[in-house]
Coordinates of C-alpha atoms and ligand atoms in Angstrom, one line a residue:
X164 CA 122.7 -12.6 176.5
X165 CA 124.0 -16.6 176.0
X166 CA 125.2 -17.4 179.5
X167 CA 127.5 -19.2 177.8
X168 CA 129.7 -17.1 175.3
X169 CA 128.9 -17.9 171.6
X170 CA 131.2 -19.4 169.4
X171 CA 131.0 -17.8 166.1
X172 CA 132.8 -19.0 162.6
X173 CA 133.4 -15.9 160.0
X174 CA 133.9 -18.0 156.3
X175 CA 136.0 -15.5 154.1
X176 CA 139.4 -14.6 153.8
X177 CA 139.1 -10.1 152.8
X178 CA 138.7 -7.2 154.5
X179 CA 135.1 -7.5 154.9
X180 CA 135.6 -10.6 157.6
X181 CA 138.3 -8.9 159.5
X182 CA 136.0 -5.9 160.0
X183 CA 133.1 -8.8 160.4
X184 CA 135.9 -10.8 163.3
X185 CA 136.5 -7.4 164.7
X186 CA 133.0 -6.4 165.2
X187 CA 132.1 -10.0 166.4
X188 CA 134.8 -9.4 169.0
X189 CA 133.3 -7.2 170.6
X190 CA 130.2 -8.4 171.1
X191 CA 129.6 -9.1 174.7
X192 CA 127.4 -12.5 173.5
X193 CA 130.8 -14.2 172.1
X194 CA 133.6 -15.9 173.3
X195 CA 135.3 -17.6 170.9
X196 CA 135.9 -16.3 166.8
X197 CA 137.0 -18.8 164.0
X198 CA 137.4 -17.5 160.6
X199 CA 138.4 -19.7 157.4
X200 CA 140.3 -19.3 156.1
X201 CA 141.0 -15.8 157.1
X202 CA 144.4 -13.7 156.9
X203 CA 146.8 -12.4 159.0
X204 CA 144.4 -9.5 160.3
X205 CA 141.9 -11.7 161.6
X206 CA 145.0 -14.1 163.0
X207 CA 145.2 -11.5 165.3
X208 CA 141.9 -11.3 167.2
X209 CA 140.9 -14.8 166.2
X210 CA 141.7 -18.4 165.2
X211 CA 142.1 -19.0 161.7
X212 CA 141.1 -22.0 160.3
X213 CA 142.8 -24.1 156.9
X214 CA 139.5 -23.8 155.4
X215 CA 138.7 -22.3 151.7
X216 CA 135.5 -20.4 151.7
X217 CA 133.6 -22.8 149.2
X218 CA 134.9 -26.1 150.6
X219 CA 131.5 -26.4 152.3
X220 CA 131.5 -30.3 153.9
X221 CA 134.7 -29.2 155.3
X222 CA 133.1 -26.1 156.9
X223 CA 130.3 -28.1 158.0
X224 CA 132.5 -30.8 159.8
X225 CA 134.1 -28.3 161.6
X226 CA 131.2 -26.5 162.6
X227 CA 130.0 -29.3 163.9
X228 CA 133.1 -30.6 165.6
X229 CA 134.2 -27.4 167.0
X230 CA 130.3 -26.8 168.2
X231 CA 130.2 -23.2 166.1
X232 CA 126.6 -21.7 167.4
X233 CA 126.7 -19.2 164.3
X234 CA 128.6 -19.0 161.2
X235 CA 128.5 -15.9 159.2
X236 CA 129.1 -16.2 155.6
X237 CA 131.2 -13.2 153.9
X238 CA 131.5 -13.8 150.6
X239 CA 129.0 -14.9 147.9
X240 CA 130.0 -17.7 146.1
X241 CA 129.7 -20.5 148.9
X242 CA 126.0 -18.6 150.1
X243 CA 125.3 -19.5 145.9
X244 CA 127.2 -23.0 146.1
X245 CA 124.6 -24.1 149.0
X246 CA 126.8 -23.6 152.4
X247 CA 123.4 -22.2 154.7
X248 CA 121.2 -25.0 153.2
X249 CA 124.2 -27.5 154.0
X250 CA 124.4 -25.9 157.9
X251 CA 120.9 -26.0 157.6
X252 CA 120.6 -29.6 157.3
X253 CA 123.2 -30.3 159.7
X254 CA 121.2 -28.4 162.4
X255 CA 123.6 -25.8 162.3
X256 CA 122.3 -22.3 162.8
X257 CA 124.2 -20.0 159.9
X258 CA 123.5 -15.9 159.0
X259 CA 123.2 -15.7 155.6
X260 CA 120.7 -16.7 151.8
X261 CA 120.3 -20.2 151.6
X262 CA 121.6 -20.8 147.8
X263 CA 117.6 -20.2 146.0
X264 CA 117.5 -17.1 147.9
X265 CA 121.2 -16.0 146.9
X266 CA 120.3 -16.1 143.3
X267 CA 119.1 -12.1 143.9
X268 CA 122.7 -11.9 143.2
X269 CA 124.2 -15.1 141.4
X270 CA 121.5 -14.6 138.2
X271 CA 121.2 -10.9 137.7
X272 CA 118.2 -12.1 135.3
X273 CA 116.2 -13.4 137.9
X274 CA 116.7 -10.6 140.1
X275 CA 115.2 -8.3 137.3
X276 CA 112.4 -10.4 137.2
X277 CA 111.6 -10.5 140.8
X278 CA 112.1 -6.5 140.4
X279 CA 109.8 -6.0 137.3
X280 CA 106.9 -8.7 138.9
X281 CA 107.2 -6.7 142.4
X282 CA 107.1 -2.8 140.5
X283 CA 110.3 -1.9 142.3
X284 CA 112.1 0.8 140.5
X285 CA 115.4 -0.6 138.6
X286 CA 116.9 -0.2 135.1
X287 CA 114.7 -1.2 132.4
X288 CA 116.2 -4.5 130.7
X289 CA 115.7 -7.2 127.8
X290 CA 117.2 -10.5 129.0
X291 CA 118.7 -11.7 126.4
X292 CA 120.5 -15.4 125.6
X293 CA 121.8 -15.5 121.8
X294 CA 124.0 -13.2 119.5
X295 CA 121.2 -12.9 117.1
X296 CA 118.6 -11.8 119.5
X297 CA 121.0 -9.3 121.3
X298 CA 121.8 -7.0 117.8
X299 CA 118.0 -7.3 117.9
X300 CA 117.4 -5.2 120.8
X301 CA 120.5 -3.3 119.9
X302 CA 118.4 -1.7 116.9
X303 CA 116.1 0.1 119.2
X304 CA 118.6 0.9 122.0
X305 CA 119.5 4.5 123.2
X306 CA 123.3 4.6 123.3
X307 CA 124.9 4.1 126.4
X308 CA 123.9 1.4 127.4
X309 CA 125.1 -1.2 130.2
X310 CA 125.7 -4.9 129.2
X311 CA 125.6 -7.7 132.1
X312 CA 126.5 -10.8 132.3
X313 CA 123.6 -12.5 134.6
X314 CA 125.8 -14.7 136.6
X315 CA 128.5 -14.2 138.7
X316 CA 131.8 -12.7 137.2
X317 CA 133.7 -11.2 140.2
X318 CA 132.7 -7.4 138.8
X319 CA 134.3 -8.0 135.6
X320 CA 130.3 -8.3 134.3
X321 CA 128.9 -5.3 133.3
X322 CA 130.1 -3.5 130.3
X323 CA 128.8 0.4 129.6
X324 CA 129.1 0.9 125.8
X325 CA 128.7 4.0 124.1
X326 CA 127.7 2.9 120.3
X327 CA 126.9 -0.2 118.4
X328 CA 130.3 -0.9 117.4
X329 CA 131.3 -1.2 121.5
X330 CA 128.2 -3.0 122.1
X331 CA 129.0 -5.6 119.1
X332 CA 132.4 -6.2 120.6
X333 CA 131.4 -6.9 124.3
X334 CA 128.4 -9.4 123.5
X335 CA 130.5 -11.1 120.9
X336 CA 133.1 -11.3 123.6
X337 CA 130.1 -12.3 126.1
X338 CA 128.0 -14.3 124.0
X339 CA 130.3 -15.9 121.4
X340 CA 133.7 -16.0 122.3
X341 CA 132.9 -17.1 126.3
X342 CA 134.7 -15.0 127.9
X343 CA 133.0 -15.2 130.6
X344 CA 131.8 -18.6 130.8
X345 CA 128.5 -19.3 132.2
X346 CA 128.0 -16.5 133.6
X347 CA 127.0 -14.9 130.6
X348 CA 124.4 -17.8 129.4
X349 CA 122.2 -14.7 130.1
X350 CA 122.9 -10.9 129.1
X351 CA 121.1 -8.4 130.2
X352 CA 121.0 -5.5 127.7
X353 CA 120.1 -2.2 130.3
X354 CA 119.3 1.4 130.4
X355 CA 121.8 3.7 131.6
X356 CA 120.5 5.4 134.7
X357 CA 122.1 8.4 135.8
X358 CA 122.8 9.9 139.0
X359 CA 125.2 9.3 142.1
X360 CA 125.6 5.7 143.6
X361 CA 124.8 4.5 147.5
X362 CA 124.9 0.9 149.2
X363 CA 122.2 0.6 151.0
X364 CA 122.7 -2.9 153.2
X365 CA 119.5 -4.0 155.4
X366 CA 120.1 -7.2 157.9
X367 CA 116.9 -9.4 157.4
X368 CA 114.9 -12.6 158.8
X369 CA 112.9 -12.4 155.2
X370 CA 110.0 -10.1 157.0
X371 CA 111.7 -7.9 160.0
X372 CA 113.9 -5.5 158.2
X373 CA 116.7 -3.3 160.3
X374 CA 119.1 -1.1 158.0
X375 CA 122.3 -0.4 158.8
X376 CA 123.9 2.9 157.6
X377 CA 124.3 3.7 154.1
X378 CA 127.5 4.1 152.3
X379 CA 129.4 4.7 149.4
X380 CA 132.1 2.7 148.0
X381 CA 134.6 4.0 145.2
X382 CA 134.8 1.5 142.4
X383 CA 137.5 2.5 139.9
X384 CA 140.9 1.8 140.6
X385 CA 142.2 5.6 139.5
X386 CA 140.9 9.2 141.4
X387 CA 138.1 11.2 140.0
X388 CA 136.4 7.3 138.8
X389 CA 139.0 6.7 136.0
X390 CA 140.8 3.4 135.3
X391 CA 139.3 0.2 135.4
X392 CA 136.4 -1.3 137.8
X393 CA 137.5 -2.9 140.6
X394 CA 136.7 -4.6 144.2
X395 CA 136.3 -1.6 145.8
X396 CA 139.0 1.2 146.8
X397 CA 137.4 2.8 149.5
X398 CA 134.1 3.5 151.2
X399 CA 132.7 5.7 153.6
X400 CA 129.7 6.0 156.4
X401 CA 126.8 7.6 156.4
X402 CA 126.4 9.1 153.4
X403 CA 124.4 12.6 153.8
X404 CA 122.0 12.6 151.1
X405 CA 120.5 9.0 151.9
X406 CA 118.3 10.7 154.4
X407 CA 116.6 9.4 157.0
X408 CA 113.1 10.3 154.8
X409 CA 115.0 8.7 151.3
X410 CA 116.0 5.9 153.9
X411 CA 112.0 4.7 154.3
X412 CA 111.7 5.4 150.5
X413 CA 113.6 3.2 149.6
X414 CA 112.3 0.4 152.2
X415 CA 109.3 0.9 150.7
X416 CA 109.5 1.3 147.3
X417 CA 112.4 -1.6 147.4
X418 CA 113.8 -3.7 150.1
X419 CA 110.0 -4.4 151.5
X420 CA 108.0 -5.4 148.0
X421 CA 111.3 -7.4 147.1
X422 CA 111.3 -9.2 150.7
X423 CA 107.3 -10.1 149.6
X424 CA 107.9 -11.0 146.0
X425 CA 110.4 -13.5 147.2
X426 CA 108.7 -14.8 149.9
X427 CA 105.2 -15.2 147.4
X428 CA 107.8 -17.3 145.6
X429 CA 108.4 -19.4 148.5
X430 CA 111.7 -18.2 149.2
X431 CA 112.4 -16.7 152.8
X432 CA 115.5 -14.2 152.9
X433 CA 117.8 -14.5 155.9
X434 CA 120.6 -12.3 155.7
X435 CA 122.1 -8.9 154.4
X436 CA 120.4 -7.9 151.5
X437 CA 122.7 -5.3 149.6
X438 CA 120.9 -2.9 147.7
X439 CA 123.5 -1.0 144.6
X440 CA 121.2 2.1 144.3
X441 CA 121.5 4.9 141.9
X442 CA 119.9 8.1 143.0
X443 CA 118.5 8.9 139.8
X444 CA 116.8 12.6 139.2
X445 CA 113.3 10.3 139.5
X446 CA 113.9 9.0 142.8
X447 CA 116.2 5.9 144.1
X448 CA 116.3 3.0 141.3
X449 CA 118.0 -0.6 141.9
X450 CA 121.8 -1.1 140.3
X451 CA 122.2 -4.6 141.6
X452 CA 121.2 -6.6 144.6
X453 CA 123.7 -8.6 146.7
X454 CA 123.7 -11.4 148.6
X455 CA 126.2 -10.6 151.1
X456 CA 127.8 -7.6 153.2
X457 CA 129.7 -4.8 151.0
X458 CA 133.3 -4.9 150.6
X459 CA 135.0 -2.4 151.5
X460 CA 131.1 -0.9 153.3
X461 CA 131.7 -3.1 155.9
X462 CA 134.9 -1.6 156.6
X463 CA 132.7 1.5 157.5
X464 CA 129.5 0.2 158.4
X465 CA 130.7 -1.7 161.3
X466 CA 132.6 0.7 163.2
X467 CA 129.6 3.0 163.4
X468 CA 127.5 -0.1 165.0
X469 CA 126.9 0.6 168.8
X470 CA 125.5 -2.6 169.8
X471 CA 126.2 -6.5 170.0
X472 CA 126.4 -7.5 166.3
X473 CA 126.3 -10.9 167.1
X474 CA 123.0 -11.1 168.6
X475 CA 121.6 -9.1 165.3
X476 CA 123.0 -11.8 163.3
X477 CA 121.9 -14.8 165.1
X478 CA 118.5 -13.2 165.5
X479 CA 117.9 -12.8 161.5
X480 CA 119.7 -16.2 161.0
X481 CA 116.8 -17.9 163.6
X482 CA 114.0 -15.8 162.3
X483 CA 113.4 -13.7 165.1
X484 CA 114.8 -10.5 164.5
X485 CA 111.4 -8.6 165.6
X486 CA 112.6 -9.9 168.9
X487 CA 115.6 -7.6 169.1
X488 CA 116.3 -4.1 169.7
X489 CA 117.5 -1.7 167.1
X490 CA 120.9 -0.9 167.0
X491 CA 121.9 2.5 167.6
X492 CA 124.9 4.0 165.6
X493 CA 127.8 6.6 166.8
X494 CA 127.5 9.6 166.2
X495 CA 130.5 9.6 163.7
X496 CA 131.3 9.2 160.3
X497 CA 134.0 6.6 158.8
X498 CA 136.1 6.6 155.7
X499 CA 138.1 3.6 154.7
X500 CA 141.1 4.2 152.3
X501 CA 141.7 0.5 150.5
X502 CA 145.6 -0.2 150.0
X503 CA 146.0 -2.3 147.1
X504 CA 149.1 -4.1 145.0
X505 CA 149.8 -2.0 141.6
X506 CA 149.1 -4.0 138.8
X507 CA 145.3 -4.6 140.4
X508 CA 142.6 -5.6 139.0
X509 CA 144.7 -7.4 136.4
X510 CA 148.3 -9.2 137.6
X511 CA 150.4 -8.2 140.5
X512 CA 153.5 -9.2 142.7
X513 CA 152.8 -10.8 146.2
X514 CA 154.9 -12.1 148.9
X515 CA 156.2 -8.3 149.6
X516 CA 156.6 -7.4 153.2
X517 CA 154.6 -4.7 154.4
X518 CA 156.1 -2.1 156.9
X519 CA 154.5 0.7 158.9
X520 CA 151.9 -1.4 160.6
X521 CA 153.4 -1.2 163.9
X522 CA 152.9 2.2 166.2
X523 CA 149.7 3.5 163.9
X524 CA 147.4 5.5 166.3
X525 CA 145.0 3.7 168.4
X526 CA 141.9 5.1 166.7
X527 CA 142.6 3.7 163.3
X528 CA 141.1 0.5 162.0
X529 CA 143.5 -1.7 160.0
X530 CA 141.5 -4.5 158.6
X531 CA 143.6 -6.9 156.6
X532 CA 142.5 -7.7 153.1
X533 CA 145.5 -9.8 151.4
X534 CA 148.1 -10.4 154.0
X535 CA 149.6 -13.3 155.4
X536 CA 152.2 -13.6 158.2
X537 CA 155.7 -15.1 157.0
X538 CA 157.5 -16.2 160.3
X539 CA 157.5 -12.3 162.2
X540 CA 156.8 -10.4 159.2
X541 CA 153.2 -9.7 157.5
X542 CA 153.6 -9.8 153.5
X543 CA 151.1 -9.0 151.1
X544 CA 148.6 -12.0 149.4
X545 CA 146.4 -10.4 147.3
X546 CA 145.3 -7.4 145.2
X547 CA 143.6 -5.4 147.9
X548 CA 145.6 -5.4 150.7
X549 CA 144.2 -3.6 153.7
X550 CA 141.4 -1.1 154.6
X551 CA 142.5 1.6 156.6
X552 CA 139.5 3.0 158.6
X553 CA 139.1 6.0 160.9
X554 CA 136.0 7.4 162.9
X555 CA 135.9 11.0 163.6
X556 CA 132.7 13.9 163.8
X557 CA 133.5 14.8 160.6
X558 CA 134.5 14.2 157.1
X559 CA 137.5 16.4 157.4
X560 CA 139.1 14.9 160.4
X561 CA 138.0 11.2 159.1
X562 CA 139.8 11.6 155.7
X563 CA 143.1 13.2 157.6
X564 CA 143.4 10.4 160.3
X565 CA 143.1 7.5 157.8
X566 CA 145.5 8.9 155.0
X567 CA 148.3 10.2 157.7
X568 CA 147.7 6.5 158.5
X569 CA 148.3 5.3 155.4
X570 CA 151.1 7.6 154.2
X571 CA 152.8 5.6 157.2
X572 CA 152.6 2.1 155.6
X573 CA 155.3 1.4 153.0
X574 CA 155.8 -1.5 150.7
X575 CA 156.6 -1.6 147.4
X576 CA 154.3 -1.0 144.3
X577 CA 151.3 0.3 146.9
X578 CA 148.9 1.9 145.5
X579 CA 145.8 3.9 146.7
X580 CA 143.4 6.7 145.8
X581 CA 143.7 10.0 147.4
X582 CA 140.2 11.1 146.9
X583 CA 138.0 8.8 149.1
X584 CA 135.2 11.4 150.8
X585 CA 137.3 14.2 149.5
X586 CA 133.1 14.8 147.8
X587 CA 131.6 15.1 151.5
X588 CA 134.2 17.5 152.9
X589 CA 132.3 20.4 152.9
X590 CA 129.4 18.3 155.8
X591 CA 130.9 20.7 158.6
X592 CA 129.4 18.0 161.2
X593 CA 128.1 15.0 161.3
X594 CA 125.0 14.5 159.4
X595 CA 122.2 12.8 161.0
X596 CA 122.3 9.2 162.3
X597 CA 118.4 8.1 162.3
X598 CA 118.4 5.9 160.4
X599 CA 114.5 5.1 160.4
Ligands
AMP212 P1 126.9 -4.1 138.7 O1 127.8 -5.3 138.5 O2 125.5 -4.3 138.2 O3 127.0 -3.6 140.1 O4 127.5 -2.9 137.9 C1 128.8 -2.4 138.2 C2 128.8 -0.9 138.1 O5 128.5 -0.5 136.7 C3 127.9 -0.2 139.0 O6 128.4 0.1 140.2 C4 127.7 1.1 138.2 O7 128.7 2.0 138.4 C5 127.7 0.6 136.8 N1 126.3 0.3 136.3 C6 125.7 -0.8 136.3 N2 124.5 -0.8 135.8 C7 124.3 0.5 135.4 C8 123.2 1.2 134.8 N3 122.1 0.6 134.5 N4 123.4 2.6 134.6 C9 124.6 3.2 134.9 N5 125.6 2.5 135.4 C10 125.5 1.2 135.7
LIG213 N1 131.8 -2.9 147.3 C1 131.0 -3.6 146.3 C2 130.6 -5.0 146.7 O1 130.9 -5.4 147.8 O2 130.0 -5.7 145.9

């Protein structure tokens, strides 16, 4: 431990860096938390700073002024924009991809490649850049099938299509009518894998590998999956069937011949390294990587940690995370219920105060996603607007402590879904918490 507390600068402004500020917080190697720009959650336990997430010289001068000795980076788009490599150069020590490395996430293209050149089990996939050349492929496709834009779309970028006439309409929506932008200069045309999803996140220097426990997170907007895609509606932690035995499978089979392929590439992966995973009737097979922690899996994730997070992270970020203890995890489970604006993931209202917040029992996690604080009052600022998170032995008692939570916040037009872990509520205890 630094004799010295650390000072640590969280860049992001959701859920995910409160929950990242919260855990950080309690590490006993830090002393001082910075987020930027951050919300009115992380307000609370830290100093917020007027900083957007992608203004990177701006980050970097105050790194450097307010001598930061780590900076975590939550969200994507700066780690693809360059921030590491700019810390990097500044002699500033930050956790997370420097941008070559990030482009497991920011060119879905390149990530297949990686995939197919290191045999790890994925979708199979034509990469394709023209109109023309994607009703090609279409004539031998199997319907569904799953059409991605390659770059970054904020998970507006892959399309499943049941017949030719659907597929027609999303590429020339992709490929021809830009709806997208760049991000779909390549498309990837996929098979439709079947099967239930997991997150499987690993914190690594490129080489030492230590996962952290798996979760699930609940895309759609509506209950029983219905409704559009979104952010993420709510997670929860560990997820039973992603065994401790399925947990080496798929360090083997994935996370470890991907770490290699990269690295044979030149490319040395600092980080979290967030694995989509479908558990397919064949065995685990890769959805997506990600560059970054899972939002809202952090929100679950974290709480479960029993040990100094900020010593993990610093450790991967210099390289030496062999040097470090693993971290054990509570024996608990966590469900996080997301509270978001209606109208999300298209248009919604903000500026509407939120009540309810005050007097919630001590055991429940409120991380902010979209608030700010107007004078004394906290107002919503955003489409998701907090993660409610409780820790319990079970399933049963998790999922009643964080909805009576959130059946106690009020504002108007909030939304949520009622069936977060409602699956796992027949796990009479907690499962198992090796986690290899
Ligand atoms: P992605 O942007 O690649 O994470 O895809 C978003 C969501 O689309 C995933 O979480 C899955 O629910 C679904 N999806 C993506 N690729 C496939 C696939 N090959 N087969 C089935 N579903 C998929
Ligand atoms: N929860 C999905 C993601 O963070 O990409």
């Amino acid at each position: 431990m630094a004799n010295r507390g650390l000072t640590v600068l969280v860049v992001g402004s959701g859920g995910r860096e409160h929950a990242l500020a919260w855990a950080l917080s309690r590490s006993p190697s830090v002393a001082r938390i910075l987020v930027a720009p951050g919300n009115a959650g992380t307000a609370a336990i830290a100093e917020n700073l007027p900083l957007p997430a992608t203004d990177i010289p701006g980050l970097v001068a105050a790194a450097r002024e307010l001598a930061v000795d780590l900076t975590v980076v939550g969200p994507e788009e700066p780690l693809a924009r360059g921030l590491v490599d700019a810390m990097d150069r500044a002699g500033l020590l930050a956790f997370g991809p420097t941008a070559a490395a990030a482009r497991i996430e920011a060119s879905k293209a390149w990530a297949k490649e990686v995939m197919q050149a290191a045999g790890v089990p994925t979708a199979q996939a034509r990469i394709v850049t023209t109109y023309e050349d994607a009703l090609r492929v279409l004539e031998h496709a199997r319907f569904p099938v799953v059409i991605k834009a390659s770059g970054l779309a904020a998970g507006k970028g892959a399309v499943i299509v049941q017949d030719r006439a659907e597929a027609e309409s999303v590429l020339r929506w992709m490929l021809v009518e830009r709806g997208l932008g760049a991000a779909a200069d390549q498309i990837l045309i996929e098979e439709y894998l079947v099967g239930r999803e997991a997150s499987f996140l690993v914190l690594t220097d490129g080489t030492t590998v230590v996962p952290l426990q798996p979760a699930r997170d609940y895309k759609r907007l509506g209950d029983g999956d219905t409704g559009p895609n979104t952010g993420g509606m709510g997670a929860y932690a560990p997820v039973p069937e992603v065994t401790p035995a399925l947990q080496e499978r798929i360090l083997g089979e994935i996370v470890v011949p991907t770490l290699a392929e990269m690295r044979r590439r030149g490319i040395v992966y600092r980080g979290v390294l967030y694995v989509g995973l479908m558990l397919t009737p064949d065995g685990p097979k890769v959805l997506e990587f990600n560059c970054r922690f899972g939002d809202p899996e952090t929100q679950v994730i974290l709480p479960l940690l029993d040990g100094d997070l900020a010593a993990l992270l610093e450790a991967a970020a210099r390289g030496k995370l062999h040097e470090v203890t693993r971290p054990r995890w509570r024996p608990a489970v966590a469900v996080t219920v997301v509270v978001a604006s209606e109208g999300y993931p298209g248009t919604y209202r903000t500026g509407i105060r939120i009540e309810g917040l005050d007097g919630l029992p001590d055991d429940i996690l409120v991380f902010h996603a979209g608030t700010r604080r107007e004078d004394s009052r906290i107002v919503t600022a955003g489409g998701r607007v907090l993660a409610i998170t409780a820790v319990a032995p079970t399933f049963v008692v998790a999922r009643q402590r964080a909805y009576a939570a959130v059946e106690r916040i009020r504002f108007p037009g909030m939304i949520y879904r009622r069936d977060i872990a409602l699956a796992e509520v027949a796990t009479p205890t907690a499962p198992s918490t090796g986690s290899a």
